[in-house]
Short mmCIF file of C-alpha atoms in Angstrom, two decimals:
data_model
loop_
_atom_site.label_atom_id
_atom_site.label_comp_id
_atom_site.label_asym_id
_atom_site.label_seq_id
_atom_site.Cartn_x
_atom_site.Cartn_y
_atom_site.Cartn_z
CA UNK A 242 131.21 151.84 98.62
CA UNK A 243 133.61 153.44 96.45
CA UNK A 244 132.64 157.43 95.98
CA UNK A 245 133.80 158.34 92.66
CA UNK A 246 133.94 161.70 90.30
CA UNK A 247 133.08 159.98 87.11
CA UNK A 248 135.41 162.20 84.43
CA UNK A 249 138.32 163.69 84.64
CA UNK A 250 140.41 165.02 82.22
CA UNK A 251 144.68 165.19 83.41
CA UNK A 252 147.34 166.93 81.42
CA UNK A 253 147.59 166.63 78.62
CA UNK A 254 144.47 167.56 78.35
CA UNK A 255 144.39 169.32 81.22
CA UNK A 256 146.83 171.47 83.23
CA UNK A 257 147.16 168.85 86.64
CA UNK A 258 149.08 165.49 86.49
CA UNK A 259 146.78 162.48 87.22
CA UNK A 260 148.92 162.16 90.28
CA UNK A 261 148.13 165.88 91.71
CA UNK A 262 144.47 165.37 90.75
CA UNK A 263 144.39 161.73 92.62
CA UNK A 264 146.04 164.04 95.62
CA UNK A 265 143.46 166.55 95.60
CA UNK A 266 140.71 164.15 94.77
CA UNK A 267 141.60 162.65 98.27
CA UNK A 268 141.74 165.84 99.98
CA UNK A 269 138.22 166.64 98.40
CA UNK A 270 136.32 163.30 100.11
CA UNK A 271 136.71 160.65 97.01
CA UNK A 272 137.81 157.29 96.99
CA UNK A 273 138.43 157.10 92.99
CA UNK A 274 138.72 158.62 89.98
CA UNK A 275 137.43 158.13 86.10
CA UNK A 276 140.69 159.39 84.19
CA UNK A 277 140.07 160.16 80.78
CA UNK A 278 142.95 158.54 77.98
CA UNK A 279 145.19 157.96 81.48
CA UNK A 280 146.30 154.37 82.19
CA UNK A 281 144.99 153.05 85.34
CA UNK A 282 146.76 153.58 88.85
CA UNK A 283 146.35 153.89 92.29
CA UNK A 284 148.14 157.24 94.01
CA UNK A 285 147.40 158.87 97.29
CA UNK A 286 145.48 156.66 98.72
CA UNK A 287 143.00 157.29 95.60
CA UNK A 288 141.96 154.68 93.00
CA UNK A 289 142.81 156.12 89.30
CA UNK A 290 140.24 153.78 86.69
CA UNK A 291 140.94 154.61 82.75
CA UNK A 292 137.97 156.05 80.48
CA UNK A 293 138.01 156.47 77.13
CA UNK A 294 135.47 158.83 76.09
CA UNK A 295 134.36 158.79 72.76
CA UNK A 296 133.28 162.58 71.09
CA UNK A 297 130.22 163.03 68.85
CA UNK A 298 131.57 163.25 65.61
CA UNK A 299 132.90 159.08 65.12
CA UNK A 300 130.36 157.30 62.96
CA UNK A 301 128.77 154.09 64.34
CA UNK A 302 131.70 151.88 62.83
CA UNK A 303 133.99 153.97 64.58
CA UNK A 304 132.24 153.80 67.72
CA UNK A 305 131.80 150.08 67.87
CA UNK A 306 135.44 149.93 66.98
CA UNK A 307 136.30 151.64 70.41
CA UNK A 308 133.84 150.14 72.56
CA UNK A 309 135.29 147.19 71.58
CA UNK A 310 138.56 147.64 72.08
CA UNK A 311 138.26 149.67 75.54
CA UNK A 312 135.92 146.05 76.37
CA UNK A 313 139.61 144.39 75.87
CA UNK A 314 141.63 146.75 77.74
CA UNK A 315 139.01 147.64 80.67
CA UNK A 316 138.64 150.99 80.14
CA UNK A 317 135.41 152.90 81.36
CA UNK A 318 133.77 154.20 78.39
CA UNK A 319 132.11 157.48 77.77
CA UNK A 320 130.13 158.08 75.05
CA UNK A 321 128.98 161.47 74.19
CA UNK A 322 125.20 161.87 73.08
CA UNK A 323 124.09 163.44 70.18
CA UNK A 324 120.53 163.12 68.28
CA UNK A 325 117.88 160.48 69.02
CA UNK A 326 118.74 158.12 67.13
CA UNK A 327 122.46 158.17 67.91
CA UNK A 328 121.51 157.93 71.03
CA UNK A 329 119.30 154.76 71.00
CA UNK A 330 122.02 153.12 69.21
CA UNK A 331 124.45 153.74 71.86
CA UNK A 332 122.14 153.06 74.87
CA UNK A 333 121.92 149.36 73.09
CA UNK A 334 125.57 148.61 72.66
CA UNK A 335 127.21 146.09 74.63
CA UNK A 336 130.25 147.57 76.55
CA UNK A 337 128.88 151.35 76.86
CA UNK A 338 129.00 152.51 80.49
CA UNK A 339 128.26 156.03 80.19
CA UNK A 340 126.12 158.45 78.26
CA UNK A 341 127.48 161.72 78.56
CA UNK A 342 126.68 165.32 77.46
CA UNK A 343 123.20 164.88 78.10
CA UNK A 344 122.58 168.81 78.43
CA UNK A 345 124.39 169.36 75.12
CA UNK A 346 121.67 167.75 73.34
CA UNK A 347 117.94 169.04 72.63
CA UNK A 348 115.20 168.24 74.01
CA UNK A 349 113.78 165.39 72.13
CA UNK A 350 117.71 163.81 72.00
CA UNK A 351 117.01 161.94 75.38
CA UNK A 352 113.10 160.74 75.76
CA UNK A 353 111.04 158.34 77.67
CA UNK A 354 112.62 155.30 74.98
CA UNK A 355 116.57 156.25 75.31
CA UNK A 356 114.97 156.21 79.18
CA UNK A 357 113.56 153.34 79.52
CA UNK A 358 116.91 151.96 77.49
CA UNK A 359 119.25 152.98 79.70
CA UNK A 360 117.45 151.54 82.53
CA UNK A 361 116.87 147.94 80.99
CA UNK A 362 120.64 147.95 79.63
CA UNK A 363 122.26 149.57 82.84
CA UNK A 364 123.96 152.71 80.90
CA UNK A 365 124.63 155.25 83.22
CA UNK A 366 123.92 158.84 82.19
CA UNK A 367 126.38 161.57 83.40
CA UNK A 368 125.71 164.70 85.43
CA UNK A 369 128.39 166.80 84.43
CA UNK A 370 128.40 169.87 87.37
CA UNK A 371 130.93 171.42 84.51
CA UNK A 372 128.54 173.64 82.89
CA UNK A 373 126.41 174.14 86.28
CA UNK A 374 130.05 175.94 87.58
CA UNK A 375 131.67 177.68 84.68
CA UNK A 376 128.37 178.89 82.56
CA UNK A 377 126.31 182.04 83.51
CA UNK A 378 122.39 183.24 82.45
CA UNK A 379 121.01 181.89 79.40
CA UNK A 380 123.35 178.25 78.46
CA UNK A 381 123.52 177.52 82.46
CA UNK A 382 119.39 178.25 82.56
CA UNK A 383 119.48 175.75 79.49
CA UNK A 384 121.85 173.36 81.18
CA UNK A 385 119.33 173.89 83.95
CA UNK A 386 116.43 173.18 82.39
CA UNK A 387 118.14 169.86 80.42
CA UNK A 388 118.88 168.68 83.61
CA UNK A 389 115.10 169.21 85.41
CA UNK A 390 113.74 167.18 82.32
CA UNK A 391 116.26 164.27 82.67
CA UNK A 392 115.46 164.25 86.61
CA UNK A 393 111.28 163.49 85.68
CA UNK A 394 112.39 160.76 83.34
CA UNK A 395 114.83 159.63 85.73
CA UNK A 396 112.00 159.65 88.79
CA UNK A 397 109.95 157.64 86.25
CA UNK A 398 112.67 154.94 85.10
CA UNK A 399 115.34 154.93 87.56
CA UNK A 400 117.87 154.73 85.17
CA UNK A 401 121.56 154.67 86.86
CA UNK A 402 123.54 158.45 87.01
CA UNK A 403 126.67 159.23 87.61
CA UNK A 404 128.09 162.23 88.66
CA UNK A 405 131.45 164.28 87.15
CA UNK A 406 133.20 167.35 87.49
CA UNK A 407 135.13 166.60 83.74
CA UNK A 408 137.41 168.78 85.20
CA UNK A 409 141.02 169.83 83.52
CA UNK A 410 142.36 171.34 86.79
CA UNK A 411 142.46 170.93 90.03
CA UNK A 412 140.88 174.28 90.20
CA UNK A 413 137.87 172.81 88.99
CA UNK A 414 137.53 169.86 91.03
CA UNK A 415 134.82 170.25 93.59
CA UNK A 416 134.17 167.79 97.00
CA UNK A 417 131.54 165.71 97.63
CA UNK A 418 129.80 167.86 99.62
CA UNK A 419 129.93 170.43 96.87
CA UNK A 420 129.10 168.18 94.65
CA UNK A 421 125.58 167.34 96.55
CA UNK A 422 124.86 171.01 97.08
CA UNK A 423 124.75 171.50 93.20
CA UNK A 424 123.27 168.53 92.48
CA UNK A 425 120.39 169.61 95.09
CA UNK A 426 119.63 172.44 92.59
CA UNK A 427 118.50 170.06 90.02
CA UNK A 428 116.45 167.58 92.23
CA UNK A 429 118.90 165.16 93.39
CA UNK A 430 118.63 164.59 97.41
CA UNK A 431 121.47 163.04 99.18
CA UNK A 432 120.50 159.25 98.80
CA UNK A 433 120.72 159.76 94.80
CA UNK A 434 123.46 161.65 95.30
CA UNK A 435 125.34 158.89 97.14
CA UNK A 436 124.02 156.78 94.70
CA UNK A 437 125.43 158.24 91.73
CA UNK A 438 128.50 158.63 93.16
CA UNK A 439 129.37 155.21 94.39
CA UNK A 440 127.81 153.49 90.48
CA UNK A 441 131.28 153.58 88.77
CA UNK A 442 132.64 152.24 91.82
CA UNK A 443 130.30 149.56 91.66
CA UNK A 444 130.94 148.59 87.72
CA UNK A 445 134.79 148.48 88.39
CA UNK A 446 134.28 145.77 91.49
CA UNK A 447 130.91 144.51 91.27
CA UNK A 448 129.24 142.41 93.94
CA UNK A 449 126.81 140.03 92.13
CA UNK A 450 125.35 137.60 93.65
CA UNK A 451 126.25 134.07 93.43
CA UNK A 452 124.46 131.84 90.65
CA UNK A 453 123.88 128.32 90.33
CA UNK A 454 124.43 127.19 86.74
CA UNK A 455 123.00 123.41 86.27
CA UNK B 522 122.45 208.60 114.09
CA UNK B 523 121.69 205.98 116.78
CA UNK B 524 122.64 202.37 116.20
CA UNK B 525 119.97 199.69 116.88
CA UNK B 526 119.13 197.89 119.13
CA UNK B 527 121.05 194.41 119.34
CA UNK B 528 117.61 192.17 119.04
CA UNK B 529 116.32 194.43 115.91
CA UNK B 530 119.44 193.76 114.37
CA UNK B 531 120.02 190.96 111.56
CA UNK B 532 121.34 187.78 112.18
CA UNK B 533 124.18 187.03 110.12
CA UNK B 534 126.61 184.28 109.41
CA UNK B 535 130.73 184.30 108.18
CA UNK B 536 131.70 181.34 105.96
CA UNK B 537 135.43 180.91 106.28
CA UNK B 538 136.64 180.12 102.67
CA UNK B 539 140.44 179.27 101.43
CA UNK B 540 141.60 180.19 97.77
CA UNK B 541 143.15 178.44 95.26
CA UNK B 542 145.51 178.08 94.10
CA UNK B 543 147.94 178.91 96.75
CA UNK B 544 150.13 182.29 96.14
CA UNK B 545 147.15 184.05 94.65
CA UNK B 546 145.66 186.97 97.22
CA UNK B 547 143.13 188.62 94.71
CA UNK B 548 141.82 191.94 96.47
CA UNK B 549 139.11 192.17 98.65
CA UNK B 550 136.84 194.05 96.33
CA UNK B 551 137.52 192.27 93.29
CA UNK B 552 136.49 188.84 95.59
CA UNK B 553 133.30 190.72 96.64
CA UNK B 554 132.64 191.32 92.79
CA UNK B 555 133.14 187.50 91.88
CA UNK B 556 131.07 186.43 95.10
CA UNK B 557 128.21 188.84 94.39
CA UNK B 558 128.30 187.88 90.41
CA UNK B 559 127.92 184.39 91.25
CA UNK B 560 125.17 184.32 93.99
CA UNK B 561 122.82 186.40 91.41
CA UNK B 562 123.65 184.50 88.80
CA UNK B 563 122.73 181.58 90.34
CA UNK B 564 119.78 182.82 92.37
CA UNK B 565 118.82 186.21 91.05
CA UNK B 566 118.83 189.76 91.99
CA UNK B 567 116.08 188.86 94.10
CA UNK B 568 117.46 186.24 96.47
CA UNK B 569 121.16 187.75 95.98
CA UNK B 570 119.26 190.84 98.07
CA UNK B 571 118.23 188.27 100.28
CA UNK B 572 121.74 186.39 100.98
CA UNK B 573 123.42 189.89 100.93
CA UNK B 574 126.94 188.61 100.67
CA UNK B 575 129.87 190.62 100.95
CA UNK B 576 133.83 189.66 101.62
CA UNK B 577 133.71 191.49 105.39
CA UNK B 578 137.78 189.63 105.40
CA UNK B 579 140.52 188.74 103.24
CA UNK B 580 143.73 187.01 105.31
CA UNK B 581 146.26 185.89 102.54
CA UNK B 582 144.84 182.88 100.91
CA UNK B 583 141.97 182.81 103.41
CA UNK B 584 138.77 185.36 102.83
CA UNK B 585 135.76 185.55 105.12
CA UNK B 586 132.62 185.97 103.07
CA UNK B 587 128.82 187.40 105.13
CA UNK B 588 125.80 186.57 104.83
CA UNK B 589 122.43 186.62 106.00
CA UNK B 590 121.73 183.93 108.77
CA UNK B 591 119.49 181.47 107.52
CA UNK B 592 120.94 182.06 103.36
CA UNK B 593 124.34 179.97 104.25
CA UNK B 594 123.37 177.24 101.59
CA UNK B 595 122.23 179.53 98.84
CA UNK B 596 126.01 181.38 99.43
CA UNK B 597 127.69 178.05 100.03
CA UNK B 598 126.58 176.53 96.64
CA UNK B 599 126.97 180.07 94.81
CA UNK B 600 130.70 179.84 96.14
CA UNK B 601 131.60 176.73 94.21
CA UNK B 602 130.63 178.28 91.27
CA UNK B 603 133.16 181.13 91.32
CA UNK B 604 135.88 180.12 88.83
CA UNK B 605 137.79 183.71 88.36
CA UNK B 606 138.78 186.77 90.47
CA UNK B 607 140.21 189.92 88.65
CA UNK B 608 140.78 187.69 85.31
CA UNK B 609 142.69 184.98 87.76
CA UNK B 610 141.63 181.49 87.69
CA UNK B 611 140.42 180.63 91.19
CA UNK B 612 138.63 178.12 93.35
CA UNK B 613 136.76 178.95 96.89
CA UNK B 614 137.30 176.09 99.38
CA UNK B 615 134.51 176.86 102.11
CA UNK B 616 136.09 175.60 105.46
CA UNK B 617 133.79 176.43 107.81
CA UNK B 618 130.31 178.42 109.08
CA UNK B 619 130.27 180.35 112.07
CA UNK B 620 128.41 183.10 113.59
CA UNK B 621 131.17 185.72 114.43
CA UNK B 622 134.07 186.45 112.61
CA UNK B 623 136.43 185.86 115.70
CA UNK B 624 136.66 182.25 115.76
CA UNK B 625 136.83 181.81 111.58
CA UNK B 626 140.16 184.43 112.26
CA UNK B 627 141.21 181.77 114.87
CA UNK B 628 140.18 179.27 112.42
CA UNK B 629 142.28 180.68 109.66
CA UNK B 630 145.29 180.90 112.31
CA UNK B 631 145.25 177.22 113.28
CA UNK B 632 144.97 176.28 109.44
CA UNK B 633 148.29 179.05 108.30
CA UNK B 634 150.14 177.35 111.29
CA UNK B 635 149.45 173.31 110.03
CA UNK B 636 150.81 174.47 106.23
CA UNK B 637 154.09 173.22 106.17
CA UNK B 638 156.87 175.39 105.11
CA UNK B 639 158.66 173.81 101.62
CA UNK B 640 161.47 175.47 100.16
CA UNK B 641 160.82 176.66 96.51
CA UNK B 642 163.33 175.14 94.09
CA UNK B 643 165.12 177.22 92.02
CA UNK B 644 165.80 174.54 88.99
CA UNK B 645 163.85 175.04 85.66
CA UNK B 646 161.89 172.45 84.20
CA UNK B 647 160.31 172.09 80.91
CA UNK B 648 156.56 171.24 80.82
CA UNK B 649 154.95 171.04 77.90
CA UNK B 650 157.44 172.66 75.49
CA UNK B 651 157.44 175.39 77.94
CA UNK B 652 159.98 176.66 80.69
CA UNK B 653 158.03 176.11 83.74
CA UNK B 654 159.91 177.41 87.66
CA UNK B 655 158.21 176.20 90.55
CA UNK B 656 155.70 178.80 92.29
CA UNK B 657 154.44 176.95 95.02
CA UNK B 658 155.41 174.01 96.77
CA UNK B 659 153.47 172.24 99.92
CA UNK B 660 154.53 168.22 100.81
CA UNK B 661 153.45 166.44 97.31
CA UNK B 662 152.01 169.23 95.86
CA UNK B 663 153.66 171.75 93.16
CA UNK B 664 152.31 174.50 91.58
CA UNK B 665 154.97 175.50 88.44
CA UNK B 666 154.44 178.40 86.82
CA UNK B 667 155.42 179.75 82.98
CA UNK B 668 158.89 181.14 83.24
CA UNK B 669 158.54 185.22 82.24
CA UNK B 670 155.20 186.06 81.69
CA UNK B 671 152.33 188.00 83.30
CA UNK B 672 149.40 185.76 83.58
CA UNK B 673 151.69 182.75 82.26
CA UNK B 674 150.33 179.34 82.27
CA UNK B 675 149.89 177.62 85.50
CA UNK B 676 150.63 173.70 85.47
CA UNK B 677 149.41 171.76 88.79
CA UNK B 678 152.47 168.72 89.40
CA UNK B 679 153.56 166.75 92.08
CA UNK B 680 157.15 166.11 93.20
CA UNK B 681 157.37 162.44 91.40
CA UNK B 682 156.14 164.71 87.94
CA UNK B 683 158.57 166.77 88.59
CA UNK B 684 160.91 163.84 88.82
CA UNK B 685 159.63 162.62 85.84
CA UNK B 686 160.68 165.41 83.47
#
């Protein structure tokens, strides 16, 4: 079980090399890393996969466009979620691992549909502890209260989560047992904790079982 | 005025907590500020009453933060969410829960003695389009800093990036 911090975002980005934050990635309890526009490595004893995430403002064409080619090169992809019906369309497009941003949107932006969606097509949707850390009163009570929502469609549908830091510094990198504690505030006890954090690690080196084809 | 009793006293508890990045020693107070601004942030004025935090030690990079006995979590998890000190980017690091402040200072002593000693280097490097000199350096790690300003850009490298400018 590979425990993974699902976004990251190195220089340039950022302010820390890929290298430094495989280093302190390590030091924090993880096993691998989801580097944002970073080709994949392995440093410190830490696994470094590629992402591509893809921001809200492409149009569909665009969007397909990337999937597409990140299905060529490997890369994990990231989309970010917008309105409804954005986000049905990207919940039913092959190649899609993530659906992130979640408590960006409004409310009805991510229903019992996009739900039941990303269940049946196995798209992750991110818990980004980002906002949880750096906002204060009113957007981190709305962050809050994005996140309580997702976690009652998410006891309903057990859709697959993943959980990131999308941090551009080391400084805001957080360990694994940090990372439970906050996701405790929302809901999340340890086994979907553990959960979430070894999914990407499971996409990356799956373990399916073996079929006979006649 | 009599002090009480030992058994009608409260039971508290010292997280020992490390700051990043290394070099930075904000001031006591200041920390006490940022700790106290994030536990009622995150839990109210009400419960921040209840944890009733305060930095009782600052060491160098190491700070030792009170609390309540039985609040530990609620301070723990407000900790992580402290991201600046006195306008300084930091990180908390909790490294350990105890119930005096004796064995966290022990604590902190083993931990200053197992940071190995590297030499800064003196070379300039440019990072960014921007003259970076190194301002911390422990095995892999290196912290350079923006060459002649207050509050200057921070950049965190290793010593193969390094190599690789």
């Amino acid at each position: 079980m590979k425990i993974t911090d699902a976004c990251v975002h190195p220089r340039p980005s950022g302010d820390s090399s890929v290298r430094r934050m495989a280093l302190e990635a390590h030091e924090l309890g993880f096993d691998s890393l989801i580097a944002i526009d970073t080709p994949a490595c392995e440093y410190g004893g830490v696994e470094v996969f590629s992402g591509v995430e893809i921001p809200l403002a492409p149009t569909q064409q665009e969007v397909t466009s990337t999937v597409k080619h990140s299905r060529e090169t490997g890369a994990f992809v990231l989309v970010q979620a917008g309105d409804n019906g954005r986000n049905r369309m990207v919940l039913g497009m092959r190649g899609v691992h993530v659906l992130a941003g979640i408590h960006d949107t409004d409310r009805y932006a991510f229903d019992h549909v996009t739900a039941k969606m990303a269940a049946d097509n196995g798209v992750a949707i991110d818990i980004s502890l980002a906002p949880l850390i750096s906002e204060r009163e009113v957007p981190r009570q709305r962050v809050l209260d994005r996140y309580y929502d997702l976690m009652l469609l998410y006891r309903r549908f057990e859709f697959p989560l993943v959980i990131s830091s999308h941090a551009r510094s080391v400084l805001e990198m957080r360990s694994v047992r940090e990372f439970s504690a906050l996701a405790s505030v929302i809901g999340l006890d340890i086994p979907d904790v553990e959960k979430a954090l070894a999914y990407t690690g499971g996409i990356q080196s799956p373990h399916s079982p073996v079929r006979v084809i006649q | 005025m009599t002090s009480r009793p030992p058994t009608l006293r409260e039971k508290r508890r010292y997280v020992l907590v490390r700051i990043d990045p290394a070099g930075i020693v904000p001031d006591a107070k200041e920390l006490y500020y940022a700790v106290n601004d994030a536990v009622a942030s995150l839990w109210g004025d009400a419960a921040a009453a209840r944890v009733h935090a305060a930095v009782v030690a600052a060491e160098g990079e190491f700070a030792v933060v009170r609390c309540r006995r039985g609040t530990e979590r609620e301070l723990a998890i407000a900790l992580i969410t402290v991201t600046s000190c006195n306008g300084e980017r930091i990180a908390l690091r909790t490294l350990a829960t105890s119930g005096t402040i004796e064995s966290l200072k022990e604590l902190i002593g083993s931990h200053q003695e197992n940071i190995p000693a590297t030499p800064l280097q003196s070379e300039e490097y440019t990072v960014d389009g921007r003259t970076v000199v190194v301002s911390h350096c422990s095995g892999q790690k290196v912290d350079v800093i923006e060459k002649g300003f207050k509050n200057a850009t921070r950049f965190f490298l290793t010593t193969e990036d390094l190599e690789d400018i």
